[in-house]
PDB file of C-alpha atoms in Angstrom:
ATOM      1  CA  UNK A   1     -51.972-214.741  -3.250  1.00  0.00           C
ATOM      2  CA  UNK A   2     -50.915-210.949  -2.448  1.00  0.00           C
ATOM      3  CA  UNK A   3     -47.430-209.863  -3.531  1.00  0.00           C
ATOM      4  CA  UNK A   4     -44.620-210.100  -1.201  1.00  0.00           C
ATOM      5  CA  UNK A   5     -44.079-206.324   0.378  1.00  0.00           C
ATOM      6  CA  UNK A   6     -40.517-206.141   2.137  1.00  0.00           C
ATOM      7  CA  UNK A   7     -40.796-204.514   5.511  1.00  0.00           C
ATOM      8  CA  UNK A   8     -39.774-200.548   4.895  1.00  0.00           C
ATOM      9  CA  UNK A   9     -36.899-199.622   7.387  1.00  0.00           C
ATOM     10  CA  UNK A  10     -36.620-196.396   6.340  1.00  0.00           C
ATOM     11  CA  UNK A  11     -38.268-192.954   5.160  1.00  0.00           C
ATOM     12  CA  UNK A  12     -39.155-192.762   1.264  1.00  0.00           C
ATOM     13  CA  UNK A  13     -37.811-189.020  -0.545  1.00  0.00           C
ATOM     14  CA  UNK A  14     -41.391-188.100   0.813  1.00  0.00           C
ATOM     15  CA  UNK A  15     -41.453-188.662   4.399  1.00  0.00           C
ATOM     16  CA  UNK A  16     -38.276-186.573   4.673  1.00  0.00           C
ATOM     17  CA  UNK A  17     -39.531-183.202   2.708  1.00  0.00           C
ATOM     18  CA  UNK A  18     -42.891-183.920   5.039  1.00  0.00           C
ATOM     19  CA  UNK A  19     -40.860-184.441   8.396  1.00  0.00           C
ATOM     20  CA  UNK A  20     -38.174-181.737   7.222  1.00  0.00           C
ATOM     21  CA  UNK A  21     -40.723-178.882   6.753  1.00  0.00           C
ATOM     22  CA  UNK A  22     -42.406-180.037   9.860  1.00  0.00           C
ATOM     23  CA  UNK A  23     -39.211-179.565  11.992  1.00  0.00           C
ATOM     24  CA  UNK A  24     -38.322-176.842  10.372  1.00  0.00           C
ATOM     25  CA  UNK A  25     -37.662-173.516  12.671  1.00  0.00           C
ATOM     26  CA  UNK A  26     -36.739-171.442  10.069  1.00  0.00           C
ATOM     27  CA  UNK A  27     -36.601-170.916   5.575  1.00  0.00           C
ATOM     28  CA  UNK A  28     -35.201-168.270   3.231  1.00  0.00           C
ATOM     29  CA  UNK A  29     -37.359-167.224   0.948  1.00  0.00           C
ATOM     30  CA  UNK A  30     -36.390-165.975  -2.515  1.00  0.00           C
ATOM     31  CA  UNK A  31     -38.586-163.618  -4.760  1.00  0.00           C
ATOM     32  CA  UNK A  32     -38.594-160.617  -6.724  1.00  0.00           C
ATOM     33  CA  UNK A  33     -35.251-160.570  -6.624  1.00  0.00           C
ATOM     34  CA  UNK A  34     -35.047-160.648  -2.752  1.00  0.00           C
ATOM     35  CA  UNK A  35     -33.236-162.943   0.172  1.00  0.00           C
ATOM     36  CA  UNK A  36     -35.363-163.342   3.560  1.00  0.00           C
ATOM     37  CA  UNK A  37     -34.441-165.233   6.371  1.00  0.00           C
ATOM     38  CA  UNK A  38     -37.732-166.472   7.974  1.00  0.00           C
ATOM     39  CA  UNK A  39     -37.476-167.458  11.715  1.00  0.00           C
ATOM     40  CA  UNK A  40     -41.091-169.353  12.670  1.00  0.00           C
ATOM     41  CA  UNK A  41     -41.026-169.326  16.191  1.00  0.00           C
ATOM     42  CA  UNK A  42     -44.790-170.091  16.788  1.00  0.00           C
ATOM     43  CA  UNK A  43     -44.513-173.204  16.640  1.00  0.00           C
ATOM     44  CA  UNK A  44     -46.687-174.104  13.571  1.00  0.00           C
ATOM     45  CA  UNK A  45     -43.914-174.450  10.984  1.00  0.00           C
ATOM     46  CA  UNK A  46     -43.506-173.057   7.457  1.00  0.00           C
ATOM     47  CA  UNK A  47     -46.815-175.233   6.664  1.00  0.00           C
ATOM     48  CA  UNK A  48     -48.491-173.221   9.218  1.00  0.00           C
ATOM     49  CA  UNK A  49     -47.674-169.843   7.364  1.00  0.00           C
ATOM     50  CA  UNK A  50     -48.201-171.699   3.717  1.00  0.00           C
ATOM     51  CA  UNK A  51     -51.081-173.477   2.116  1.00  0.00           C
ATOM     52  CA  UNK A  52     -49.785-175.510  -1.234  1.00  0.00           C
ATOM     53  CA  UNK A  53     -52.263-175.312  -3.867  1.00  0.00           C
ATOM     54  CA  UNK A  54     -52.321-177.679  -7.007  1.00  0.00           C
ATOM     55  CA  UNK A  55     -51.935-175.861 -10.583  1.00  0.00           C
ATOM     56  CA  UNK A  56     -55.485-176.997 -11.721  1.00  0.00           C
ATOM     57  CA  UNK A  57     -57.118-175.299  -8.485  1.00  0.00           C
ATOM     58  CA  UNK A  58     -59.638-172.298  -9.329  1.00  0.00           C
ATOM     59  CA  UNK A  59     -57.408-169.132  -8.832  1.00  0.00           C
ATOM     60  CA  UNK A  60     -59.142-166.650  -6.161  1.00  0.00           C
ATOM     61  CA  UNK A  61     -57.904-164.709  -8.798  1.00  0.00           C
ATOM     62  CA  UNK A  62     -56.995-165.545 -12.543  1.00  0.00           C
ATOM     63  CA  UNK A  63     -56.668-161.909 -13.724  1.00  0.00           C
ATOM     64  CA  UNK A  64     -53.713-161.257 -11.071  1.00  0.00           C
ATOM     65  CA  UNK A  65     -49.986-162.080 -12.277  1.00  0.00           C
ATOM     66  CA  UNK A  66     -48.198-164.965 -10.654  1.00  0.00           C
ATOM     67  CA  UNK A  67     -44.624-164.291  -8.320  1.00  0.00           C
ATOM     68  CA  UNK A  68     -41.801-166.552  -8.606  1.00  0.00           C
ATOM     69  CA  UNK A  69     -41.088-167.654  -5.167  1.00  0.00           C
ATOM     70  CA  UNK A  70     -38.586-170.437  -3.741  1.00  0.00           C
ATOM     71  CA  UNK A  71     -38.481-171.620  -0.194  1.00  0.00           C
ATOM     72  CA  UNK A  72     -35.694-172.814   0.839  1.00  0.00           C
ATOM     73  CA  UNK A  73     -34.991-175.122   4.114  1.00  0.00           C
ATOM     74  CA  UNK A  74     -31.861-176.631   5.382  1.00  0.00           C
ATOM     75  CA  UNK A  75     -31.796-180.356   7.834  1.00  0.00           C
ATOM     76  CA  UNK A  76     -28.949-180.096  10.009  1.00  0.00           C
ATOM     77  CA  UNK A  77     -27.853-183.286  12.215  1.00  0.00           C
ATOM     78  CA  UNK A  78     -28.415-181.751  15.764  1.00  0.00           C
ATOM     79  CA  UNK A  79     -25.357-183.589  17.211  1.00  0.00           C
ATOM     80  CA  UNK A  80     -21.972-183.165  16.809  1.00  0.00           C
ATOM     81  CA  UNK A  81     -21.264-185.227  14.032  1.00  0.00           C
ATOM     82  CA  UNK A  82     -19.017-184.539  10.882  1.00  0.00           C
ATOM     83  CA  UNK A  83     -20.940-182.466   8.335  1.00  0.00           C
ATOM     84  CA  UNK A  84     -23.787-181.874   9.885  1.00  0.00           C
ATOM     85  CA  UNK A  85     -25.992-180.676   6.542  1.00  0.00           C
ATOM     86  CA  UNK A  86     -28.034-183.827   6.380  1.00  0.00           C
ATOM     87  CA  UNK A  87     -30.155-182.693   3.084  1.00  0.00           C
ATOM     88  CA  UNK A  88     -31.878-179.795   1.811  1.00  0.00           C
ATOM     89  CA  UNK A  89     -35.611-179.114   0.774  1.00  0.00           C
ATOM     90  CA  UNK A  90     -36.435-176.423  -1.892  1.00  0.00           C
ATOM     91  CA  UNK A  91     -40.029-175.768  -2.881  1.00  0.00           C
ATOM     92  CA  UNK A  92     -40.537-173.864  -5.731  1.00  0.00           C
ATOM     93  CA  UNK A  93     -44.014-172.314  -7.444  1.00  0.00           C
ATOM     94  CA  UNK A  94     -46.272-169.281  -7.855  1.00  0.00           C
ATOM     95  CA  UNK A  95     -47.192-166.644  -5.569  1.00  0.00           C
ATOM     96  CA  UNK A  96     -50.397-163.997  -6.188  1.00  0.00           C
ATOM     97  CA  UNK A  97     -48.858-161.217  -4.174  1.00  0.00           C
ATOM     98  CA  UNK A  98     -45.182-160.645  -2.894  1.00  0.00           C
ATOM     99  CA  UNK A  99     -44.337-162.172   0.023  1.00  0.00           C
ATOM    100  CA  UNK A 100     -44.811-160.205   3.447  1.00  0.00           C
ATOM    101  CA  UNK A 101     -43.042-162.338   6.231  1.00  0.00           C
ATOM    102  CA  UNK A 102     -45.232-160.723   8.724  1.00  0.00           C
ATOM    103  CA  UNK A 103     -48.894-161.185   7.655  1.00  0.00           C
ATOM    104  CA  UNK A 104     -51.217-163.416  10.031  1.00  0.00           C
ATOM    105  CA  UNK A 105     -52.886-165.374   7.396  1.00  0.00           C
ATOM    106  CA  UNK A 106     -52.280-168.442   5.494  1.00  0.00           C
ATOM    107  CA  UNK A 107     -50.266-167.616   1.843  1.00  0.00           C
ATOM    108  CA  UNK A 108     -51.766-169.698  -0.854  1.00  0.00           C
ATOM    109  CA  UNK A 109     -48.566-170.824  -3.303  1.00  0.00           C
ATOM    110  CA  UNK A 110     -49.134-172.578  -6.626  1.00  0.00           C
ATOM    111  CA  UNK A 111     -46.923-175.322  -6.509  1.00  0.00           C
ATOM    112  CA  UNK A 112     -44.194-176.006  -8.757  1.00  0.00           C
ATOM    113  CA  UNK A 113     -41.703-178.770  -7.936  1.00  0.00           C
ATOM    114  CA  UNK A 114     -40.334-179.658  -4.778  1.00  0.00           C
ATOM    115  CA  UNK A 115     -36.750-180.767  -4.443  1.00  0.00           C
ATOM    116  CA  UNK A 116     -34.699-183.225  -1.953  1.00  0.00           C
ATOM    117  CA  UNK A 117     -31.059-183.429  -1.886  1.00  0.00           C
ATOM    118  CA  UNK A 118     -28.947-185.590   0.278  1.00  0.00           C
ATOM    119  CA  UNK A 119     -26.591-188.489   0.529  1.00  0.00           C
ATOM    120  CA  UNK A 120     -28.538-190.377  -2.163  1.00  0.00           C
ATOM    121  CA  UNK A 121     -28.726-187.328  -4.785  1.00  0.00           C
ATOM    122  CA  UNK A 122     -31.347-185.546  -6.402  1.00  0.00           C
ATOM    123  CA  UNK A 123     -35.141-186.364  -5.877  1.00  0.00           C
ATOM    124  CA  UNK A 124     -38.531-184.628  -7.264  1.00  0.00           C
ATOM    125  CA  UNK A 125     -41.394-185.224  -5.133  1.00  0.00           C
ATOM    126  CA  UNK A 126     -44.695-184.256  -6.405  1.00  0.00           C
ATOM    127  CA  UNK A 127     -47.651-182.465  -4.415  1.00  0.00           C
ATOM    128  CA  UNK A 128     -49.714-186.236  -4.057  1.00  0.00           C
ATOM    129  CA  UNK A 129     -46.958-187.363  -2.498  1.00  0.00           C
ATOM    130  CA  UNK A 130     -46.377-185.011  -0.221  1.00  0.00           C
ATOM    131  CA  UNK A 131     -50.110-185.210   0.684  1.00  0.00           C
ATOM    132  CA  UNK A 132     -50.672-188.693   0.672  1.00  0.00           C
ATOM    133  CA  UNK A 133     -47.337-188.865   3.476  1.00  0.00           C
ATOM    134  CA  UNK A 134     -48.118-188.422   7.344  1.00  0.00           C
ATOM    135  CA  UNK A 135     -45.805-186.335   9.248  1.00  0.00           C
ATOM    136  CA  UNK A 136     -43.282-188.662  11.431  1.00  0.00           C
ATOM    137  CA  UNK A 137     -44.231-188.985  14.871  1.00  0.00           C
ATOM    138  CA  UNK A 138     -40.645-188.156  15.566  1.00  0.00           C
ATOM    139  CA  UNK A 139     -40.206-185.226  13.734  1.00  0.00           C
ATOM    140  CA  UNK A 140     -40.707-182.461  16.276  1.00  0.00           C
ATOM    141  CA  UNK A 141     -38.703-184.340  18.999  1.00  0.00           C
ATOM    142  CA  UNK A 142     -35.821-185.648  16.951  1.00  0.00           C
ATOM    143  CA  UNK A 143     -33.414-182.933  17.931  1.00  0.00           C
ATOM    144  CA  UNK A 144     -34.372-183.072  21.752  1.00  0.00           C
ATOM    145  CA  UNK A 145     -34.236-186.823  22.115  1.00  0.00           C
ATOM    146  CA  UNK A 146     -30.958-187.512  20.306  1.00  0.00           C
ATOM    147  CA  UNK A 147     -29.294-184.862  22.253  1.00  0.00           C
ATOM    148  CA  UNK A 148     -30.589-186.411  25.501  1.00  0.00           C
ATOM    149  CA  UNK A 149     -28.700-189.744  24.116  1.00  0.00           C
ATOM    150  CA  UNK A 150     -26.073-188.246  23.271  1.00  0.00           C
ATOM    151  CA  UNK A 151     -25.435-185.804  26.098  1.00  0.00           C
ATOM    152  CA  UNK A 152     -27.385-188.321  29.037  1.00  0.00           C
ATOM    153  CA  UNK A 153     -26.532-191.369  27.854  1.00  0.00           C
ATOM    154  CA  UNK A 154     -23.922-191.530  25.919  1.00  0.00           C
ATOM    155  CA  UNK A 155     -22.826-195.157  27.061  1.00  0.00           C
ATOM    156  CA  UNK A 156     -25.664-196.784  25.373  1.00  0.00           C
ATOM    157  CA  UNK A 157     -24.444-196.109  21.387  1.00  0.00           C
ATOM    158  CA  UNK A 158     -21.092-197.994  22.020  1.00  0.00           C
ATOM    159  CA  UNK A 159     -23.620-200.913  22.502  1.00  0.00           C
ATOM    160  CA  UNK A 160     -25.733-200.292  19.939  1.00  0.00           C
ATOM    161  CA  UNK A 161     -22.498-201.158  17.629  1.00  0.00           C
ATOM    162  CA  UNK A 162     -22.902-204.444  18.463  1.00  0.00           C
ATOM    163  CA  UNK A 163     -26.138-204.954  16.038  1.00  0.00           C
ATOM    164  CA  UNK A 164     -24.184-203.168  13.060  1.00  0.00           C
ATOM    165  CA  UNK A 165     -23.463-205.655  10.526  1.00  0.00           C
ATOM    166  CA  UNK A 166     -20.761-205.978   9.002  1.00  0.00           C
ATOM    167  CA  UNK A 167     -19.065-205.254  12.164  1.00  0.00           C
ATOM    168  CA  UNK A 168     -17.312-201.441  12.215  1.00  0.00           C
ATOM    169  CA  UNK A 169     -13.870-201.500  10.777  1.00  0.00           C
ATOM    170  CA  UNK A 170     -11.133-200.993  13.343  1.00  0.00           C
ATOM    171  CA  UNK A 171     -10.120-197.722  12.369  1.00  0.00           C
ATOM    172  CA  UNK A 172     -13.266-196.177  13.833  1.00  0.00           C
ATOM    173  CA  UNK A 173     -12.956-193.499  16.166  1.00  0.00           C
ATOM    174  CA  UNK A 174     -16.656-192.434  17.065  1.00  0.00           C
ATOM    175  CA  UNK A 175     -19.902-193.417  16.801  1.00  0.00           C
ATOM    176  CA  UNK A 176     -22.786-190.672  17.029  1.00  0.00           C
ATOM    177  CA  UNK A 177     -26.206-191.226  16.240  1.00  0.00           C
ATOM    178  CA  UNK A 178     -27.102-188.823  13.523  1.00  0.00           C
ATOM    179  CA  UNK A 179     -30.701-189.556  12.771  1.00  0.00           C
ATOM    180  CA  UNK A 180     -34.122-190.903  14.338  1.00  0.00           C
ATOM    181  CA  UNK A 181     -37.095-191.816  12.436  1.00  0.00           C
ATOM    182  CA  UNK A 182     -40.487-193.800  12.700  1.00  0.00           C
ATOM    183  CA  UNK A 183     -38.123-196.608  11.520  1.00  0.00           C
ATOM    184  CA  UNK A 184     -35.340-196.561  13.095  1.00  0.00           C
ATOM    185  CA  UNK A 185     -31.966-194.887  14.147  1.00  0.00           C
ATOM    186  CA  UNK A 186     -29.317-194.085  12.226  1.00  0.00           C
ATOM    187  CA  UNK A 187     -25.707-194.032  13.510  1.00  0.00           C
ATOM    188  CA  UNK A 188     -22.698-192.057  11.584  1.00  0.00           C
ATOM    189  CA  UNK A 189     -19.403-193.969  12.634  1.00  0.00           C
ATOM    190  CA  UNK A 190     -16.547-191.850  11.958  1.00  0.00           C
ATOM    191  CA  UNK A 191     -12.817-192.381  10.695  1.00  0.00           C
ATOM    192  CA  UNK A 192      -9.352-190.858  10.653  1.00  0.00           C
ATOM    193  CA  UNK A 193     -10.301-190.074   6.396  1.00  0.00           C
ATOM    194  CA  UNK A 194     -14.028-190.479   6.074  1.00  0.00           C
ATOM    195  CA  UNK A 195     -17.324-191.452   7.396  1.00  0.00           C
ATOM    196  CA  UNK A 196     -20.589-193.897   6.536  1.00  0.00           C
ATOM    197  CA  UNK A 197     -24.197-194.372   7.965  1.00  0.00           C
ATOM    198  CA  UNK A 198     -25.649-197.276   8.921  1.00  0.00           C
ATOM    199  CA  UNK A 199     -29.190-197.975   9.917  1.00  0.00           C
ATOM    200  CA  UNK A 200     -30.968-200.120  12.943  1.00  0.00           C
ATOM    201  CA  UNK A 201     -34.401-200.744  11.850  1.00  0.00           C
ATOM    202  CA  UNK A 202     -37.390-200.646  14.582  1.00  0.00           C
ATOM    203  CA  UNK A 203     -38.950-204.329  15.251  1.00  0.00           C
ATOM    204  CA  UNK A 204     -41.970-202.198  13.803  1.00  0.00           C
ATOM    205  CA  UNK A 205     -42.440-198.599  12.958  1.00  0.00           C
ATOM    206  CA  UNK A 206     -43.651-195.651  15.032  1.00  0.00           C
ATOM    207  CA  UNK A 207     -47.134-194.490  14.948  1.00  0.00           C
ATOM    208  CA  UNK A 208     -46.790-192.831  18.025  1.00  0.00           C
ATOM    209  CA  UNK A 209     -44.065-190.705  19.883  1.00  0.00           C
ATOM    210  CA  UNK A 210     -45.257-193.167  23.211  1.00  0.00           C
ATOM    211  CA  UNK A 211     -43.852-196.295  20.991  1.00  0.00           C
ATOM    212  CA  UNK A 212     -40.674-194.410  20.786  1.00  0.00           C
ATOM    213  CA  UNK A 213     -38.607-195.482  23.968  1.00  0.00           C
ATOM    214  CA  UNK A 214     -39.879-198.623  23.922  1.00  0.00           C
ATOM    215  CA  UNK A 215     -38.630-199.033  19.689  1.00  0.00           C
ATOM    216  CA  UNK A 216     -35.064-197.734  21.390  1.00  0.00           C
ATOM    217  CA  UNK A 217     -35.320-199.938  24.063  1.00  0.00           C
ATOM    218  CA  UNK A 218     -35.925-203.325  21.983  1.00  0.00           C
ATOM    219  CA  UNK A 219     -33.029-202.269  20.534  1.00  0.00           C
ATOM    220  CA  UNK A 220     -31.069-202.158  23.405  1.00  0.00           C
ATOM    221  CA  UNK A 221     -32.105-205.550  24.597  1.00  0.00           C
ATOM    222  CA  UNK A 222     -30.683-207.197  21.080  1.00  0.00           C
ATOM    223  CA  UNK A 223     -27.464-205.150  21.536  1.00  0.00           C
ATOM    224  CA  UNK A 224     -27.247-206.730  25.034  1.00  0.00           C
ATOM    225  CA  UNK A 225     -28.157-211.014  24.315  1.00  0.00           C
ATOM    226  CA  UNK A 226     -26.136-210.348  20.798  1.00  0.00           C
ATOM    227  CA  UNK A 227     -22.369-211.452  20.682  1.00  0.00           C
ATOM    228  CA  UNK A 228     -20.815-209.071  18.550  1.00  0.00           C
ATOM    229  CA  UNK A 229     -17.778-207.343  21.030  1.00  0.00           C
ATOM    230  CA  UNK A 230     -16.636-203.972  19.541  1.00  0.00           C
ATOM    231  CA  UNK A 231     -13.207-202.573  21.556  1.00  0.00           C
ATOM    232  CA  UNK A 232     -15.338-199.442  22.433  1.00  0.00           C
ATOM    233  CA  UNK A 233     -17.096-201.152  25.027  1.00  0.00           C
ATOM    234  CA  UNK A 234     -14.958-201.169  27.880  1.00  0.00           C
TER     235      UNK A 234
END
């Protein structure tokens, strides 16, 4: 008999370094002593301008002395939501030349740790894990579709309340969605002294950004044949 595996209904430590650095518009980068602020407008991402190397790789080089670098990459909520600074990625390792912002080629960086820290603390991912994770499908259009929810239709996340259980406490004074995964959505409710997250899980995950509106719109229908009444609906 195979083991029981509960259904995942949200992004490991992983997924979120992989989807963060695929999002990702922009990193400071820290070596020799030196602050740069790296805008990647191509398109392609600090992957695109990075290659992560194990330790044990052969060296192009072995004679040539390593540079400390750390890259540094913020994930900001893009909604108006109270503090916005969802986590922060830092990759650390080993660089064979100093970094020049502006070269065309692919830098090869000896990796040394990389670091996630958000609402749930501190957490180490390693290089397998980063390569054995597949970038979300909703990565690159997180920003753009929760703004168009927020800003288009805005209506629909009072009735998403209705599948948050327990219901919202009555001293809530906005809901925003703050987050949108292959698993699900994630709403910030806000009050007069604080805030707190809650999740809606997907029936089933996203494997492609196609599945997406339908995901949000299953959710919809169980917000609208569910009974839960929240005094925000009017």
């Amino acid at each position: 008999m195979r083991p029981f595996s509960p259904r995942v209904t949200r992004p490991a430590p992983a997924d979120r370094v992989r989807s963060i650095l695929a999002a990702a518009h922009s990193m400071t980068v820290v070596s020799d002593g030196h602050h740069q602020e790296v805008h990647l407008l191509d398109g392609t991402g600090p992957m695109g301008h990075i290659h992560l190397h194990d330790p044990s790789e052969e060296s192009h080089d072995g004679r040539a002395a390593r540079i400390p670098v750390r890259l540094e990459f913020t994930d900001i909520a893009p909604v108006p939501v109270r503090e916005r600074l969802r986590a922060r990625v830092t990759l650390t390792g080993l660089l064979a030349a100093p970094y020049e912002p502006e070269t065309s080629g692919s830098i090869c960086m000896e990796f040394g740790q990389a670091l996630l820290e958000d609402a749930d603390g501190r957490t180490y991912i390693t290089l397998e894990e980063l390569h054995a994770t597949d970038v979300d499908p909703m990565a690159s259009c997180e920003a753009s579709m929760l703004t168009h929810l927020v800003d288009s239709h805005g209506e629909l996340v009072p009735l998403l309340l209705r599948l948050v259980r327990p219901r919202p406490e009555r001293d809530m004074v906005r809901a925003l969605p703050v987050a949108l995964d292959r698993y699900g959505i994630t709403l910030r409710l806000e009050h007069p002294t604080g805030h707190h997250d809650v999740r809606l899980p997907f029936p089933t995950p996203v494997t492609d950004i196609d599945q997406a509106g339908p995901r949000i719109h299953a959710l919809l229908s169980a917000a609208r044949r569910s009974s839960h009444p929240n005094r925000l609906l009017t």
